[in-house]
Amino acid sequence: MEQVLRVIIELLTFGTVFAATIAIWNSAREVWKLRRRLGLEAVIPLAGGGAPGETLLPGRELTNRFLKWVQSSTSISNAEERRKLRRDLALAGFESPSAPVWYVVIRFGLAIALPILFLVVMPMLSVPLNGTAQVVWPLMLCFVGLIAPRSFIDRRAASRRTRLEFEFPDALDLMVVCVEAGLSLEAAFVRVGQEVDSSHPRIAQEFGRVSEELRAGRIRADALRAMSDRADVAGVRSFTNLLIQTEALGTSIAQTLRTYSVEMRDGRLLRAEEKALRIPVLMTVPLVACILPVIITSLLLPAIIDVVRTLLPALMASHGG
C-alpha cells in the first residue's frame, strides 16, 4: 500500500511540475510574441548591405552596466568588429542587440570556468595528476572554451542556411499560385507566410518580416534586400534581385516567378542527382575498409588452415630428420 501511495504521489508531482512548465512556457512565448510585435525585441535591418542585427529604432543601446563594461573593455568595442559579430549571430538566429556582449561573456566564461572546474573536480574524484597534466589539460580546456561558441554559431548558421535553401522552393511555388490568382506581391508574402508557418517556420518568419516592413512604409526593394541579407542564401538572393529588376523593368511578376520556380526545381533536381551519383564513390570506402578484408579472409582461410595442418608439420619433420 505504501508503494502504491508513493507511486501516486510521484505521478501527481510529475504531472504538476510538467503542467506548470508548459503553462510558464506558453505564457513566456506569448509575452515574447507581443514584445516582438511592439518592436521591443524585433530588429529592423538596415538596407544596402547592412548587418541583419543593425537597427533603425531609437533607444536600442545597452542599459545594463555590466554589459556596457564588457562591450567597452573587449574587442567588440570596435564598431566594425561588433557589426561583424552581430551579423554572424543574426545569421545563426540570435538577433537581440545584446547578443554580441553575451557571446563574449559566454566565451570567456567557458575559457575560465572549464579549467577551474577541471582542477576542482579531479581531486574530488581522486584522480592523480602529475605536473604536466595539471598544466596541459587546463590549457586545452581553455582553448576548447574559446573555440566552442564560435563553432556552435557557425554550425547553427550553416544549418539555418541549409534549411532555408531546402524550404524556399516550396514557398516559391505557393507564391506563384497566389500571384497568378490575382494577389499582389505584398498580399502573397502574407498569405504564403501564413500557409507555411507550421511546415516551414523560417521562411514564414522571413516573409512575415518582409510584410511587416512593407506595411510600415519601407520601400519594397529595401525590404527584399534586407530579407536576402538575413537569409544569406544564394536562392533567396537571386529571388530578391529578380523581383527588384522585374519591378524596375515593369515586366509581369507572375511570369517571372513561374520561370524562376521552374529553374529552382530543375536546380534542386540536379543537386539531388549529383548527390545520388556520389554514392558509388562514397561506398568504395566502407567496401575496401570493411567488406573486402572479410571476403579475402574467407577465401584464403581454407588454404591457410591446410598450410598450418599439413605443410608446416611436414617441414618441421623434414627439418628434424
Coordinates of C-alpha atoms in Angstrom, one line a residue:
M1 CA 0.0 0.0 0.0
E2 CA 2.8 2.4 0.8
Q3 CA 4.5 1.7 -2.5
V4 CA 1.3 2.4 -4.4
L5 CA 0.8 5.6 -2.5
R6 CA 4.4 6.6 -3.2
V7 CA 3.9 6.0 -6.9
I8 CA 0.7 8.0 -7.0
I9 CA 2.4 10.9 -5.2
E10 CA 5.4 10.8 -7.6
L11 CA 3.0 10.8 -10.6
L12 CA 1.0 13.7 -9.2
T13 CA 4.2 15.7 -8.5
F14 CA 5.5 15.0 -12.0
G15 CA 2.2 16.0 -13.6
T16 CA 2.0 19.2 -11.6
V17 CA 5.6 20.2 -12.5
F18 CA 5.0 19.3 -16.1
A19 CA 1.8 21.3 -16.3
A20 CA 3.4 24.3 -14.6
T21 CA 6.3 24.1 -17.0
I22 CA 4.1 24.1 -20.1
A23 CA 2.0 26.9 -18.7
I24 CA 5.1 29.1 -18.0
W25 CA 6.5 28.3 -21.4
N26 CA 3.2 29.2 -23.2
S27 CA 3.0 32.4 -21.2
A28 CA 6.6 33.4 -21.9
R29 CA 6.1 32.7 -25.6
E30 CA 3.0 34.9 -25.8
V31 CA 4.8 37.7 -24.0
W32 CA 7.8 37.3 -26.4
K33 CA 5.5 37.5 -29.4
L34 CA 3.8 40.6 -28.0
R35 CA 7.1 42.3 -27.3
R36 CA 8.3 41.4 -30.8
R37 CA 5.2 42.8 -32.4
L38 CA 5.6 46.0 -30.4
G39 CA 9.1 46.3 -31.6
L40 CA 10.7 45.8 -28.2
E41 CA 12.6 42.7 -29.3
A42 CA 12.4 42.9 -33.1
V43 CA 15.3 44.2 -35.1
I44 CA 14.9 46.1 -38.3
P45 CA 17.9 45.5 -40.5
L46 CA 19.5 48.3 -42.5
A47 CA 19.2 48.4 -46.3
G48 CA 22.1 48.4 -48.6
G49 CA 24.2 45.6 -47.2
G50 CA 23.8 46.4 -43.5
A51 CA 24.1 43.6 -41.0
P52 CA 21.0 41.8 -40.1
G53 CA 21.3 42.8 -36.5
E54 CA 21.6 46.6 -37.1
T55 CA 18.6 48.6 -36.2
L56 CA 16.8 51.8 -37.1
L57 CA 14.8 52.0 -33.9
P58 CA 15.9 54.6 -31.3
G59 CA 16.8 53.7 -27.8
R60 CA 18.4 50.3 -28.6
E61 CA 21.6 50.9 -26.7
L62 CA 22.6 48.7 -23.8
T63 CA 21.3 49.8 -20.4
N64 CA 22.9 47.2 -18.1
R65 CA 26.2 48.5 -16.6
F66 CA 27.9 45.1 -16.7
L67 CA 27.1 44.6 -20.3
K68 CA 28.3 48.1 -21.1
W69 CA 31.5 47.4 -19.3
V70 CA 32.0 44.2 -21.3
Q71 CA 31.3 45.9 -24.5
S72 CA 33.7 48.8 -23.8
S73 CA 36.6 46.6 -22.5
T74 CA 36.7 43.8 -25.1
S75 CA 37.3 43.5 -28.8
I76 CA 33.7 44.4 -29.6
S77 CA 34.3 48.0 -28.5
N78 CA 35.3 48.5 -32.1
A79 CA 32.2 49.3 -34.1
E80 CA 33.3 47.2 -37.1
E81 CA 34.1 44.1 -35.1
R82 CA 30.8 44.5 -33.2
R83 CA 28.9 44.8 -36.6
K84 CA 30.6 41.7 -38.0
L85 CA 29.9 39.7 -34.8
R86 CA 26.3 40.9 -34.7
R87 CA 25.8 39.8 -38.3
D88 CA 27.2 36.3 -37.6
L89 CA 25.0 35.9 -34.6
A90 CA 21.9 37.2 -36.5
L91 CA 22.6 34.6 -39.3
A92 CA 22.6 32.0 -36.6
G93 CA 19.2 33.2 -35.3
F94 CA 20.4 35.4 -32.3
E95 CA 19.1 38.9 -33.2
S96 CA 19.0 40.5 -29.9
P97 CA 21.0 43.8 -29.6
S98 CA 22.8 42.3 -26.6
A99 CA 23.7 39.1 -28.3
P100 CA 27.4 40.1 -29.1
V101 CA 28.0 41.0 -25.5
W102 CA 26.5 37.8 -24.2
Y103 CA 28.6 35.9 -26.8
V104 CA 31.8 37.4 -25.4
V105 CA 30.7 36.8 -21.8
I106 CA 29.9 33.1 -22.5
R107 CA 33.1 32.6 -24.5
F108 CA 35.4 34.0 -21.8
G109 CA 33.3 32.4 -19.1
L110 CA 33.8 29.0 -20.6
A111 CA 37.5 29.6 -21.0
I112 CA 37.8 30.4 -17.3
A113 CA 35.2 28.0 -15.9
L114 CA 36.3 24.8 -17.6
P115 CA 39.9 24.8 -16.3
I116 CA 38.7 25.7 -12.8
L117 CA 36.1 23.0 -12.9
F118 CA 38.7 20.5 -14.0
L119 CA 41.1 21.4 -11.2
V120 CA 38.3 21.2 -8.6
V121 CA 36.6 18.0 -9.8
M122 CA 39.7 15.9 -10.4
P123 CA 41.0 15.9 -6.8
M124 CA 37.4 15.1 -5.6
L125 CA 37.4 12.1 -7.9
S126 CA 40.8 11.0 -6.5
V127 CA 42.3 11.1 -10.0
P128 CA 46.1 11.6 -9.7
L129 CA 47.5 14.4 -11.8
N130 CA 51.2 15.0 -12.4
G131 CA 52.7 18.4 -13.0
T132 CA 52.4 18.2 -16.8
A133 CA 48.8 17.2 -16.7
Q134 CA 47.9 20.0 -14.3
V135 CA 49.1 22.5 -16.9
V136 CA 48.3 20.8 -20.2
W137 CA 44.6 19.8 -19.5
P138 CA 43.6 23.3 -18.2
L139 CA 45.2 24.9 -21.2
M140 CA 43.3 22.5 -23.6
L141 CA 40.0 23.2 -21.8
C142 CA 40.7 26.9 -22.0
F143 CA 41.2 26.6 -25.8
V144 CA 38.0 24.5 -26.1
G145 CA 36.1 27.2 -24.2
L146 CA 37.3 29.8 -26.6
I147 CA 36.5 28.0 -29.8
A148 CA 33.4 26.1 -28.8
P149 CA 31.0 29.2 -29.0
R150 CA 32.3 30.1 -32.5
S151 CA 32.0 26.6 -33.7
F152 CA 28.4 26.4 -32.4
I153 CA 27.5 29.7 -34.1
D154 CA 29.0 28.6 -37.4
R155 CA 27.2 25.2 -37.3
R156 CA 23.9 26.8 -36.4
A157 CA 24.2 29.4 -39.2
A158 CA 25.1 26.7 -41.7
S159 CA 22.2 24.6 -40.6
R160 CA 19.8 27.5 -40.9
R161 CA 21.0 28.3 -44.4
T162 CA 20.6 24.7 -45.4
R163 CA 17.1 24.6 -44.1
L164 CA 16.2 27.9 -45.8
E165 CA 17.6 26.7 -49.1
F166 CA 15.6 23.4 -48.8
E167 CA 12.3 25.2 -47.8
F168 CA 12.4 28.1 -50.2
P169 CA 11.3 26.3 -53.4
D170 CA 8.0 25.1 -51.8
A171 CA 7.2 28.6 -50.6
L172 CA 8.1 30.0 -54.0
D173 CA 5.6 27.6 -55.6
L174 CA 2.9 28.8 -53.3
M175 CA 3.8 32.4 -54.1
V176 CA 3.4 31.7 -57.8
V177 CA -0.1 30.3 -57.2
C178 CA -1.0 33.4 -55.1
V179 CA 0.3 35.9 -57.7
E180 CA -1.3 34.1 -60.6
A181 CA -4.6 34.0 -58.6
G182 CA -4.6 37.8 -58.6
L183 CA -3.0 38.7 -55.2
S184 CA -0.4 41.5 -55.1
L185 CA 3.1 40.7 -54.1
E186 CA 2.6 42.1 -50.6
A187 CA -0.5 40.0 -50.1
A188 CA 1.3 37.0 -51.4
F189 CA 4.0 37.4 -48.8
V190 CA 1.4 37.5 -46.1
R191 CA -0.6 34.5 -47.4
V192 CA 2.4 32.3 -48.0
G193 CA 3.8 33.1 -44.6
Q194 CA 0.5 32.0 -43.0
E195 CA 0.3 28.8 -45.1
V196 CA 3.8 27.6 -44.4
D197 CA 4.0 28.7 -40.7
S198 CA 3.9 25.2 -39.4
S199 CA 5.8 23.3 -42.1
H200 CA 8.5 25.9 -42.9
P201 CA 8.7 28.3 -39.9
R202 CA 11.9 30.0 -41.0
I203 CA 10.6 31.0 -44.4
A204 CA 7.3 32.1 -42.7
Q205 CA 9.3 34.3 -40.3
E206 CA 11.2 35.9 -43.2
F207 CA 8.1 36.5 -45.3
G208 CA 6.3 37.8 -42.2
R209 CA 9.1 40.3 -41.5
V210 CA 9.0 41.5 -45.1
S211 CA 5.3 42.0 -45.0
E212 CA 5.6 43.9 -41.7
E213 CA 8.3 46.2 -43.1
L214 CA 6.2 46.9 -46.3
R215 CA 3.1 47.7 -44.1
A216 CA 5.4 50.0 -42.1
G217 CA 6.1 52.0 -45.3
R218 CA 9.5 50.6 -46.2
I219 CA 10.4 50.5 -49.9
R220 CA 9.9 47.1 -51.5
A221 CA 13.5 46.9 -52.8
D222 CA 14.9 47.7 -49.4
A223 CA 12.7 45.1 -47.7
L224 CA 13.7 42.5 -50.2
R225 CA 17.4 43.3 -49.9
A226 CA 17.1 43.1 -46.1
M227 CA 15.5 39.6 -46.4
S228 CA 18.3 38.4 -48.6
D229 CA 20.9 39.7 -46.1
R230 CA 19.1 37.9 -43.3
A231 CA 18.8 34.6 -45.2
D232 CA 22.3 34.7 -46.7
V233 CA 21.2 32.0 -49.2
A234 CA 22.0 32.2 -52.9
G235 CA 18.5 31.2 -54.0
V236 CA 16.8 33.9 -51.9
R237 CA 19.3 36.5 -53.0
S238 CA 18.6 35.7 -56.7
F239 CA 14.9 35.8 -56.0
T240 CA 15.1 39.2 -54.4
N241 CA 17.3 40.6 -57.2
L242 CA 14.8 39.2 -59.8
L243 CA 11.9 40.9 -58.1
I244 CA 13.7 44.2 -57.9
Q245 CA 14.7 44.0 -61.6
T246 CA 11.1 43.0 -62.5
E247 CA 9.7 45.9 -60.7
A248 CA 12.2 48.3 -62.3
L249 CA 11.6 47.0 -65.8
G250 CA 7.8 46.7 -65.4
T251 CA 7.5 43.1 -66.6
S252 CA 5.0 40.5 -65.4
I253 CA 5.7 39.3 -61.8
A254 CA 3.7 36.2 -62.3
Q255 CA 5.6 35.1 -65.4
T256 CA 8.9 35.9 -63.8
L257 CA 8.1 33.9 -60.6
R258 CA 6.8 31.0 -62.7
T259 CA 10.1 30.9 -64.8
Y260 CA 12.3 31.2 -61.7
S261 CA 10.3 28.5 -59.9
V262 CA 10.9 26.1 -62.7
E263 CA 14.6 26.9 -62.7
M264 CA 14.8 26.3 -59.0
R265 CA 13.1 23.0 -59.3
D266 CA 15.5 22.0 -62.1
G267 CA 18.4 23.1 -60.0
R268 CA 17.1 21.1 -57.0
L269 CA 16.7 18.0 -59.2
L270 CA 20.3 18.4 -60.5
R271 CA 21.7 18.7 -57.0
A272 CA 19.8 15.5 -56.0
E273 CA 21.2 13.7 -59.0
E274 CA 24.6 14.9 -58.1
K275 CA 24.3 13.5 -54.6
A276 CA 23.0 10.2 -56.0
L277 CA 25.9 9.9 -58.4
R278 CA 28.3 10.4 -55.5
I279 CA 27.0 7.3 -53.6
P280 CA 29.1 4.7 -55.6
V281 CA 32.2 6.7 -54.9
L282 CA 31.4 7.0 -51.2
M283 CA 30.6 3.4 -51.0
T284 CA 34.1 2.3 -52.0
V285 CA 35.5 3.5 -48.6
P286 CA 33.5 1.1 -46.4
L287 CA 33.7 -1.6 -49.2
V288 CA 37.5 -1.5 -49.1
A289 CA 37.9 -1.0 -45.4
C290 CA 35.2 -3.4 -44.1
I291 CA 33.8 -5.8 -46.7
L292 CA 36.9 -6.6 -48.8
P293 CA 39.1 -7.8 -45.9
V294 CA 36.3 -10.2 -44.8
I295 CA 36.0 -11.6 -48.4
I296 CA 39.8 -12.0 -48.7
T297 CA 40.0 -13.7 -45.3
S298 CA 37.1 -16.1 -46.1
L299 CA 38.7 -17.1 -49.4
L300 CA 42.2 -17.6 -48.0
L301 CA 41.3 -19.2 -44.7
P302 CA 40.9 -22.8 -46.0
A303 CA 44.3 -22.6 -47.7
I304 CA 45.9 -21.1 -44.6
I305 CA 44.4 -24.0 -42.5
D306 CA 45.7 -26.6 -44.9
V307 CA 49.2 -25.0 -44.7
V308 CA 49.1 -25.0 -40.9
R309 CA 47.9 -28.5 -40.6
T310 CA 49.8 -30.2 -43.4
L311 CA 52.7 -28.2 -44.8
L312 CA 54.1 -26.9 -41.5
P313 CA 54.3 -30.3 -39.8
A314 CA 55.9 -31.8 -42.9
L315 CA 58.5 -29.0 -43.0
M316 CA 59.2 -29.4 -39.3
A317 CA 59.6 -33.2 -39.6
S318 CA 62.0 -32.9 -42.6
H319 CA 63.9 -30.3 -40.7
G320 CA 64.1 -32.5 -37.6
G321 CA 65.1 -35.5 -39.7

